[in-house]
């Protein structure tokens, strides 16, 4: 038996509960499956959508949410993994179409797993989670596009969120001057502690703006979409790049082609869910090399599995700073 958060859907709508279930209920629908004793999971924005039913994130019912997990392999039918291996999983539709990490046990495809870097404990890995791994993908993408510290400031939107927090820390470590955008101006000390040099009010970017604006940013990590992303592109310097990885403000992009055809700005799409294994490994290598574990103490709060449902509600109201780590064994 193991405990799990379970989402079910019936004629009267969606229900969510903490329950105990038999291991025989775990998915076993493909070759190369690996069973993991989960130590920690986390709550991401997508998990909040799934648990609250705010958006049709869950594609199959019943579903165990949780797009992240870290733990130890107990059984393996995959050549890359053996019992005792420490592993981490981010994305791949887990928590949407395949049972996820908000449980004490999971069975997943071995191809979805990567080794947990030795410098991190399981709870530290989940303080990073998909958010931090996505931030690392963004930094890798900007550097691959030729963005360098001597070219000017980097803008990070949604700065107090999980992606934004880790992005600031990684960019500062890489030598960039970081400008952080947030609606939570009271969090200035927190953001400066992560490495932000400048704090901007979200209102400066949140409304419709001109197709081309004053050149300010060598690069951008955007988690918002909508007008924020459009304005960030319009303010990016000639030859700069914008890594777009979120839609906190909206899925729309009310923008002009002007920044792209008149300033040579590159818009880089960052997908963390289905990213191939090599970029995943590179992202985790950057995190292991450049992210000070002490930073994780400032960006993460830990809860037990029984608290996850209520915490998802808080997450959707914007009341959460940084990351929520879930100890699935308490």
mmCIF file of C-alpha atoms in Angstrom:
data_model
loop_
_atom_site.group_PDB
_atom_site.id
_atom_site.type_symbol
_atom_site.label_atom_id
_atom_site.label_comp_id
_atom_site.label_asym_id
_atom_site.label_seq_id
_atom_site.Cartn_x
_atom_site.Cartn_y
_atom_site.Cartn_z
ATOM 1 C CA UNK A 1 0.000 0.000 0.000
ATOM 2 C CA UNK A 2 1.079 3.574 -0.616
ATOM 3 C CA UNK A 3 -0.456 7.012 -0.162
ATOM 4 C CA UNK A 4 -1.238 9.307 -3.069
ATOM 5 C CA UNK A 5 -3.224 12.345 -4.082
ATOM 6 C CA UNK A 6 -5.894 11.066 -6.460
ATOM 7 C CA UNK A 7 -7.987 13.101 -8.894
ATOM 8 C CA UNK A 8 -11.225 11.489 -10.061
ATOM 9 C CA UNK A 9 -13.972 12.732 -12.335
ATOM 10 C CA UNK A 10 -17.619 11.740 -12.295
ATOM 11 C CA UNK A 11 -20.969 13.068 -13.417
ATOM 12 C CA UNK A 12 -20.887 15.749 -10.727
ATOM 13 C CA UNK A 13 -17.383 16.938 -11.662
ATOM 14 C CA UNK A 14 -13.855 16.537 -10.331
ATOM 15 C CA UNK A 15 -12.918 15.343 -6.843
ATOM 16 C CA UNK A 16 -9.485 15.282 -5.220
ATOM 17 C CA UNK A 17 -8.521 13.271 -2.140
ATOM 18 C CA UNK A 18 -5.580 11.756 -0.303
ATOM 19 C CA UNK A 19 -5.947 7.991 -0.350
ATOM 20 C CA UNK A 20 -4.120 4.693 0.133
ATOM 21 C CA UNK A 21 -3.954 2.237 -2.745
ATOM 22 C CA UNK A 22 -2.445 -1.071 -3.788
ATOM 23 C CA UNK A 23 0.768 -1.108 -5.828
ATOM 24 C CA UNK A 24 -1.050 -3.214 -8.436
ATOM 25 C CA UNK A 25 -2.876 -0.036 -9.496
ATOM 26 C CA UNK A 26 0.334 1.610 -10.710
ATOM 27 C CA UNK A 27 0.574 2.026 -14.503
ATOM 28 C CA UNK A 28 2.380 -0.750 -16.352
ATOM 29 C CA UNK A 29 1.518 0.003 -19.952
ATOM 30 C CA UNK A 30 4.868 -0.011 -21.766
ATOM 31 C CA UNK A 31 8.231 -1.717 -22.070
ATOM 32 C CA UNK A 32 11.102 -0.469 -19.956
ATOM 33 C CA UNK A 33 9.057 0.541 -16.921
ATOM 34 C CA UNK A 34 10.818 1.507 -13.692
ATOM 35 C CA UNK A 35 9.298 1.555 -10.199
ATOM 36 C CA UNK A 36 10.490 4.354 -7.928
ATOM 37 C CA UNK A 37 10.101 4.871 -4.198
ATOM 38 C CA UNK A 38 9.343 8.576 -4.276
ATOM 39 C CA UNK A 39 11.018 10.648 -1.575
ATOM 40 C CA UNK A 40 9.918 14.131 -2.609
ATOM 41 C CA UNK A 41 7.716 15.795 -5.182
ATOM 42 C CA UNK A 42 6.696 19.409 -5.631
ATOM 43 C CA UNK A 43 3.829 21.676 -6.607
ATOM 44 C CA UNK A 44 4.122 23.492 -9.925
ATOM 45 C CA UNK A 45 1.644 25.821 -11.587
ATOM 46 C CA UNK A 46 0.462 22.940 -13.764
ATOM 47 C CA UNK A 47 -0.137 20.834 -10.659
ATOM 48 C CA UNK A 48 -2.207 23.672 -9.245
ATOM 49 C CA UNK A 49 -4.307 23.714 -12.410
ATOM 50 C CA UNK A 50 -4.783 19.944 -12.224
ATOM 51 C CA UNK A 51 -5.713 19.753 -8.542
ATOM 52 C CA UNK A 52 -8.058 22.753 -8.576
ATOM 53 C CA UNK A 53 -9.576 21.839 -11.927
ATOM 54 C CA UNK A 54 -8.945 25.412 -13.124
ATOM 55 C CA UNK A 55 -7.845 24.151 -16.532
ATOM 56 C CA UNK A 56 -8.251 20.784 -18.317
ATOM 57 C CA UNK A 57 -4.664 19.734 -17.646
ATOM 58 C CA UNK A 58 -5.542 16.159 -16.694
ATOM 59 C CA UNK A 59 -6.269 14.061 -19.781
ATOM 60 C CA UNK A 60 -7.007 10.719 -18.110
ATOM 61 C CA UNK A 61 -8.876 9.835 -14.946
ATOM 62 C CA UNK A 62 -8.237 8.722 -12.300
ATOM 63 C CA UNK A 63 -4.933 10.599 -12.122
ATOM 64 C CA UNK A 64 -2.169 11.072 -9.572
ATOM 65 C CA UNK A 65 -0.870 14.635 -10.153
ATOM 66 C CA UNK A 66 2.703 15.813 -9.759
ATOM 67 C CA UNK A 67 4.883 16.579 -12.781
ATOM 68 C CA UNK A 68 8.098 16.126 -10.763
ATOM 69 C CA UNK A 69 9.532 13.408 -8.563
ATOM 70 C CA UNK A 70 12.819 12.389 -6.988
ATOM 71 C CA UNK A 71 13.507 9.049 -5.395
ATOM 72 C CA UNK A 72 15.199 5.664 -5.573
ATOM 73 C CA UNK A 73 14.645 2.861 -8.083
ATOM 74 C CA UNK A 74 13.219 -0.315 -6.530
ATOM 75 C CA UNK A 75 12.445 -2.340 -9.675
ATOM 76 C CA UNK A 76 13.614 -1.882 -13.256
ATOM 77 C CA UNK A 77 12.906 -3.380 -16.653
ATOM 78 C CA UNK A 78 15.104 -0.764 -18.324
ATOM 79 C CA UNK A 79 18.790 -1.289 -19.156
ATOM 80 C CA UNK A 80 19.874 2.112 -17.837
ATOM 81 C CA UNK A 81 18.530 1.687 -14.302
ATOM 82 C CA UNK A 82 19.063 -0.663 -11.393
ATOM 83 C CA UNK A 83 17.587 -0.879 -7.896
ATOM 84 C CA UNK A 84 19.221 1.706 -5.660
ATOM 85 C CA UNK A 85 19.778 4.323 -8.394
ATOM 86 C CA UNK A 86 18.833 7.875 -7.404
ATOM 87 C CA UNK A 87 16.703 9.453 -10.102
ATOM 88 C CA UNK A 88 14.722 12.564 -10.949
ATOM 89 C CA UNK A 89 11.842 13.037 -13.395
ATOM 90 C CA UNK A 90 10.466 16.251 -14.881
ATOM 91 C CA UNK A 91 7.564 16.440 -17.321
ATOM 92 C CA UNK A 92 6.871 13.842 -20.036
ATOM 93 C CA UNK A 93 3.125 14.180 -19.405
ATOM 94 C CA UNK A 94 3.454 12.761 -15.909
ATOM 95 C CA UNK A 95 0.581 14.080 -13.804
ATOM 96 C CA UNK A 96 -1.424 14.697 -16.991
ATOM 97 C CA UNK A 97 -1.636 11.439 -18.938
ATOM 98 C CA UNK A 98 0.475 9.199 -16.673
ATOM 99 C CA UNK A 99 0.371 8.907 -12.879
ATOM 100 C CA UNK A 100 2.764 11.362 -11.297
ATOM 101 C CA UNK A 101 4.874 12.213 -8.292
ATOM 102 C CA UNK A 102 2.411 13.244 -5.559
ATOM 103 C CA UNK A 103 2.535 9.709 -4.205
ATOM 104 C CA UNK A 104 4.866 7.484 -2.249
ATOM 105 C CA UNK A 105 5.424 5.233 -5.241
ATOM 106 C CA UNK A 106 5.512 5.718 -9.005
ATOM 107 C CA UNK A 107 6.009 3.527 -12.062
ATOM 108 C CA UNK A 108 7.318 5.385 -15.108
ATOM 109 C CA UNK A 109 9.173 4.778 -18.347
ATOM 110 C CA UNK A 110 12.907 4.498 -17.828
ATOM 111 C CA UNK A 111 13.582 6.822 -20.766
ATOM 112 C CA UNK A 112 11.946 9.644 -18.780
ATOM 113 C CA UNK A 113 14.434 9.477 -15.908
ATOM 114 C CA UNK A 114 17.774 11.229 -15.449
ATOM 115 C CA UNK A 115 20.353 10.650 -12.717
ATOM 116 C CA UNK A 116 19.963 12.810 -9.640
ATOM 117 C CA UNK A 117 23.233 14.817 -9.453
ATOM 118 C CA UNK A 118 25.313 13.736 -6.471
ATOM 119 C CA UNK A 119 25.555 17.300 -5.138
ATOM 120 C CA UNK A 120 21.797 17.421 -4.503
ATOM 121 C CA UNK A 121 19.613 15.589 -2.020
ATOM 122 C CA UNK A 122 16.156 14.498 -3.180
ATOM 123 C CA UNK A 123 14.467 17.426 -1.451
ATOM 124 C CA UNK A 124 16.944 19.880 -3.010
ATOM 125 C CA UNK A 125 16.214 18.382 -6.424
ATOM 126 C CA UNK A 126 12.535 19.078 -5.886
ATOM 127 C CA UNK A 127 13.256 22.594 -4.663
ATOM 128 C CA UNK A 128 14.635 22.938 -8.182
ATOM 129 C CA UNK A 129 11.978 20.803 -9.897
ATOM 130 C CA UNK A 130 10.601 21.484 -13.356
ATOM 131 C CA UNK A 131 10.724 25.214 -12.601
ATOM 132 C CA UNK A 132 14.455 25.272 -11.958
ATOM 133 C CA UNK A 133 15.198 22.799 -14.724
ATOM 134 C CA UNK A 134 13.215 25.039 -17.117
ATOM 135 C CA UNK A 135 15.194 28.055 -15.923
ATOM 136 C CA UNK A 136 18.399 26.184 -16.702
ATOM 137 C CA UNK A 137 17.104 25.318 -20.192
ATOM 138 C CA UNK A 138 16.419 29.040 -20.696
ATOM 139 C CA UNK A 139 19.940 30.036 -19.649
ATOM 140 C CA UNK A 140 21.490 27.357 -21.873
ATOM 141 C CA UNK A 141 19.340 28.578 -24.783
ATOM 142 C CA UNK A 142 20.313 32.245 -24.344
ATOM 143 C CA UNK A 143 24.003 31.384 -24.142
ATOM 144 C CA UNK A 144 23.716 29.159 -27.228
ATOM 145 C CA UNK A 145 22.101 32.132 -29.032
ATOM 146 C CA UNK A 146 25.212 34.178 -28.326
ATOM 147 C CA UNK A 147 23.969 36.341 -25.442
ATOM 148 C CA UNK A 148 26.890 37.386 -23.252
ATOM 149 C CA UNK A 149 27.221 39.410 -20.022
ATOM 150 C CA UNK A 150 29.114 42.261 -21.716
ATOM 151 C CA UNK A 151 26.156 42.894 -24.052
ATOM 152 C CA UNK A 152 23.880 44.320 -21.359
ATOM 153 C CA UNK A 153 21.227 43.440 -18.815
ATOM 154 C CA UNK A 154 19.063 40.322 -18.788
ATOM 155 C CA UNK A 155 15.366 40.702 -17.963
ATOM 156 C CA UNK A 156 13.597 38.006 -15.915
ATOM 157 C CA UNK A 157 9.792 38.225 -15.610
ATOM 158 C CA UNK A 158 7.766 36.473 -12.921
ATOM 159 C CA UNK A 159 10.852 36.851 -10.803
ATOM 160 C CA UNK A 160 9.499 35.565 -7.481
ATOM 161 C CA UNK A 161 8.167 32.367 -9.049
ATOM 162 C CA UNK A 162 10.090 29.129 -9.286
ATOM 163 C CA UNK A 163 11.424 29.635 -12.820
ATOM 164 C CA UNK A 164 12.243 33.281 -12.218
ATOM 165 C CA UNK A 165 13.986 32.673 -8.886
ATOM 166 C CA UNK A 166 16.312 30.003 -10.236
ATOM 167 C CA UNK A 167 16.899 31.920 -13.489
ATOM 168 C CA UNK A 168 18.085 34.955 -11.524
ATOM 169 C CA UNK A 169 20.498 32.838 -9.482
ATOM 170 C CA UNK A 170 21.917 31.064 -12.561
ATOM 171 C CA UNK A 171 22.241 34.234 -14.633
ATOM 172 C CA UNK A 172 23.934 36.115 -11.811
ATOM 173 C CA UNK A 173 26.362 33.211 -11.404
ATOM 174 C CA UNK A 174 27.090 33.416 -15.154
ATOM 175 C CA UNK A 175 28.058 37.066 -14.729
ATOM 176 C CA UNK A 176 24.940 38.839 -16.010
ATOM 177 C CA UNK A 177 23.355 41.972 -14.577
ATOM 178 C CA UNK A 178 19.785 40.833 -13.942
ATOM 179 C CA UNK A 179 16.669 43.003 -13.886
ATOM 180 C CA UNK A 180 13.810 41.240 -12.087
ATOM 181 C CA UNK A 181 10.142 41.937 -12.835
ATOM 182 C CA UNK A 182 7.585 41.335 -10.099
ATOM 183 C CA UNK A 183 4.279 42.557 -8.744
ATOM 184 C CA UNK A 184 5.580 41.796 -5.248
ATOM 185 C CA UNK A 185 7.779 44.819 -4.620
ATOM 186 C CA UNK A 186 7.982 43.824 -0.956
ATOM 187 C CA UNK A 187 10.193 40.929 -2.100
ATOM 188 C CA UNK A 188 13.049 43.220 -3.140
ATOM 189 C CA UNK A 189 15.434 41.840 -0.500
ATOM 190 C CA UNK A 190 14.638 38.275 -1.582
ATOM 191 C CA UNK A 191 15.316 39.035 -5.255
ATOM 192 C CA UNK A 192 18.499 40.935 -4.521
ATOM 193 C CA UNK A 193 19.631 38.016 -2.391
ATOM 194 C CA UNK A 194 19.272 35.772 -5.444
ATOM 195 C CA UNK A 195 21.430 38.150 -7.475
ATOM 196 C CA UNK A 196 19.066 40.655 -9.092
ATOM 197 C CA UNK A 197 20.642 44.085 -9.590
ATOM 198 C CA UNK A 198 17.444 45.928 -10.561
ATOM 199 C CA UNK A 199 13.803 45.431 -9.528
ATOM 200 C CA UNK A 200 10.985 46.497 -11.888
ATOM 201 C CA UNK A 201 7.264 46.667 -11.217
ATOM 202 C CA UNK A 202 5.245 44.250 -13.342
ATOM 203 C CA UNK A 203 2.951 47.116 -14.360
ATOM 204 C CA UNK A 204 5.735 48.538 -16.538
ATOM 205 C CA UNK A 205 5.348 45.629 -18.965
ATOM 206 C CA UNK A 206 1.827 44.336 -18.412
ATOM 207 C CA UNK A 207 -0.109 46.672 -20.742
ATOM 208 C CA UNK A 208 -0.115 47.092 -24.519
ATOM 209 C CA UNK A 209 2.982 48.930 -25.764
ATOM 210 C CA UNK A 210 4.566 50.181 -28.959
ATOM 211 C CA UNK A 211 5.849 47.635 -31.519
ATOM 212 C CA UNK A 212 9.394 48.951 -31.013
ATOM 213 C CA UNK A 213 10.572 50.514 -27.777
ATOM 214 C CA UNK A 214 13.852 51.726 -26.324
ATOM 215 C CA UNK A 215 16.501 49.011 -26.528
ATOM 216 C CA UNK A 216 17.216 47.784 -23.002
ATOM 217 C CA UNK A 217 17.849 44.038 -22.753
ATOM 218 C CA UNK A 218 20.536 41.786 -24.183
ATOM 219 C CA UNK A 219 18.278 38.848 -23.365
ATOM 220 C CA UNK A 220 15.081 37.912 -21.596
ATOM 221 C CA UNK A 221 13.687 34.966 -19.654
ATOM 222 C CA UNK A 222 9.905 35.325 -19.840
ATOM 223 C CA UNK A 223 7.393 33.306 -17.856
ATOM 224 C CA UNK A 224 4.369 35.510 -18.535
ATOM 225 C CA UNK A 225 3.477 35.621 -22.230
ATOM 226 C CA UNK A 226 0.842 38.093 -23.470
ATOM 227 C CA UNK A 227 1.673 41.826 -23.289
ATOM 228 C CA UNK A 228 4.666 41.202 -21.015
ATOM 229 C CA UNK A 229 6.374 39.043 -23.626
ATOM 230 C CA UNK A 230 5.414 41.447 -26.427
ATOM 231 C CA UNK A 231 6.939 44.402 -24.557
ATOM 232 C CA UNK A 232 10.037 42.416 -23.624
ATOM 233 C CA UNK A 233 10.624 41.628 -27.305
ATOM 234 C CA UNK A 234 10.041 45.285 -28.244
ATOM 235 C CA UNK A 235 12.689 46.360 -25.694
ATOM 236 C CA UNK A 236 15.340 43.770 -26.589
ATOM 237 C CA UNK A 237 18.547 45.095 -28.106
ATOM 238 C CA UNK A 238 19.719 44.434 -31.641
ATOM 239 C CA UNK A 239 20.706 40.793 -32.022
ATOM 240 C CA UNK A 240 19.375 39.853 -28.595
ATOM 241 C CA UNK A 241 17.294 36.832 -27.674
ATOM 242 C CA UNK A 242 14.142 36.152 -25.683
ATOM 243 C CA UNK A 243 13.533 32.745 -24.070
ATOM 244 C CA UNK A 244 9.784 32.210 -23.660
ATOM 245 C CA UNK A 245 8.766 29.444 -21.274
ATOM 246 C CA UNK A 246 5.475 30.415 -19.607
ATOM 247 C CA UNK A 247 2.023 31.940 -19.868
ATOM 248 C CA UNK A 248 1.268 33.320 -16.414
ATOM 249 C CA UNK A 249 -0.283 36.469 -17.918
ATOM 250 C CA UNK A 250 -1.838 34.721 -20.891
ATOM 251 C CA UNK A 251 -1.346 32.438 -23.878
ATOM 252 C CA UNK A 252 -1.785 35.277 -26.368
ATOM 253 C CA UNK A 253 1.098 37.203 -27.935
ATOM 254 C CA UNK A 254 -0.173 40.628 -29.099
ATOM 255 C CA UNK A 255 3.137 41.521 -30.727
ATOM 256 C CA UNK A 256 4.606 42.911 -33.950
ATOM 257 C CA UNK A 257 7.212 41.362 -36.230
ATOM 258 C CA UNK A 258 9.214 44.596 -35.911
ATOM 259 C CA UNK A 259 11.720 43.419 -33.254
ATOM 260 C CA UNK A 260 12.498 40.326 -35.302
ATOM 261 C CA UNK A 261 12.915 41.886 -38.752
ATOM 262 C CA UNK A 262 14.316 45.294 -37.755
ATOM 263 C CA UNK A 263 16.532 44.340 -34.790
ATOM 264 C CA UNK A 264 17.253 40.692 -35.485
ATOM 265 C CA UNK A 265 15.789 39.626 -32.148
ATOM 266 C CA UNK A 266 15.410 35.855 -31.687
ATOM 267 C CA UNK A 267 12.393 34.372 -29.921
ATOM 268 C CA UNK A 268 13.413 31.063 -28.363
ATOM 269 C CA UNK A 269 10.677 28.641 -27.381
ATOM 270 C CA UNK A 270 11.535 26.614 -24.282
ATOM 271 C CA UNK A 271 9.700 23.318 -23.812
ATOM 272 C CA UNK A 272 10.502 21.450 -20.627
ATOM 273 C CA UNK A 273 7.920 18.668 -20.965
ATOM 274 C CA UNK A 274 9.140 16.749 -24.016
ATOM 275 C CA UNK A 275 12.727 18.027 -24.198
ATOM 276 C CA UNK A 276 15.168 15.297 -25.345
ATOM 277 C CA UNK A 277 17.484 13.677 -22.867
ATOM 278 C CA UNK A 278 20.679 15.531 -23.815
ATOM 279 C CA UNK A 279 19.328 19.050 -23.085
ATOM 280 C CA UNK A 280 17.896 17.689 -19.838
ATOM 281 C CA UNK A 281 21.258 16.321 -18.778
ATOM 282 C CA UNK A 282 22.970 19.592 -19.739
ATOM 283 C CA UNK A 283 20.406 21.596 -17.758
ATOM 284 C CA UNK A 284 20.931 19.476 -14.643
ATOM 285 C CA UNK A 285 24.698 19.692 -15.098
ATOM 286 C CA UNK A 286 24.441 23.509 -15.062
ATOM 287 C CA UNK A 287 22.282 23.371 -11.955
ATOM 288 C CA UNK A 288 24.752 21.067 -10.213
ATOM 289 C CA UNK A 289 27.671 23.305 -11.175
ATOM 290 C CA UNK A 290 26.241 26.809 -10.775
ATOM 291 C CA UNK A 291 23.344 26.728 -8.315
ATOM 292 C CA UNK A 292 24.408 27.242 -4.730
ATOM 293 C CA UNK A 293 22.416 24.765 -2.610
ATOM 294 C CA UNK A 294 22.090 27.503 0.006
ATOM 295 C CA UNK A 295 19.944 29.433 -2.483
ATOM 296 C CA UNK A 296 17.411 26.615 -2.380
ATOM 297 C CA UNK A 297 16.772 27.283 1.294
ATOM 298 C CA UNK A 298 15.561 30.780 0.435
ATOM 299 C CA UNK A 299 13.323 29.800 -2.492
ATOM 300 C CA UNK A 300 11.635 26.646 -1.151
ATOM 301 C CA UNK A 301 9.137 25.779 1.563
ATOM 302 C CA UNK A 302 8.395 22.160 2.532
ATOM 303 C CA UNK A 303 4.991 20.599 3.210
ATOM 304 C CA UNK A 304 3.651 17.080 3.704
ATOM 305 C CA UNK A 305 1.601 15.114 1.188
ATOM 306 C CA UNK A 306 -1.588 15.715 3.175
ATOM 307 C CA UNK A 307 -1.092 19.479 2.739
ATOM 308 C CA UNK A 308 -0.660 19.394 -1.028
ATOM 309 C CA UNK A 309 -4.316 19.825 -1.961
ATOM 310 C CA UNK A 310 -4.742 22.967 0.132
ATOM 311 C CA UNK A 311 -1.402 24.357 -1.018
ATOM 312 C CA UNK A 312 -2.499 23.990 -4.640
ATOM 313 C CA UNK A 313 -5.360 26.383 -3.943
ATOM 314 C CA UNK A 314 -2.917 28.935 -2.501
ATOM 315 C CA UNK A 315 -0.612 28.512 -5.481
ATOM 316 C CA UNK A 316 -3.385 29.466 -7.886
ATOM 317 C CA UNK A 317 -4.119 32.698 -6.017
ATOM 318 C CA UNK A 318 -0.524 33.876 -6.382
ATOM 319 C CA UNK A 319 0.076 33.635 -2.635
ATOM 320 C CA UNK A 320 3.193 31.460 -2.998
ATOM 321 C CA UNK A 321 6.783 32.666 -3.365
ATOM 322 C CA UNK A 322 9.390 30.416 -4.936
ATOM 323 C CA UNK A 323 8.926 26.649 -4.710
ATOM 324 C CA UNK A 324 6.790 24.224 -2.705
ATOM 325 C CA UNK A 325 8.533 20.933 -1.939
ATOM 326 C CA UNK A 326 6.324 17.998 -0.927
ATOM 327 C CA UNK A 327 7.627 15.317 1.421
ATOM 328 C CA UNK A 328 5.388 12.451 0.267
ATOM 329 C CA UNK A 329 6.209 10.371 3.339
ATOM 330 C CA UNK A 330 4.657 12.741 5.875
#
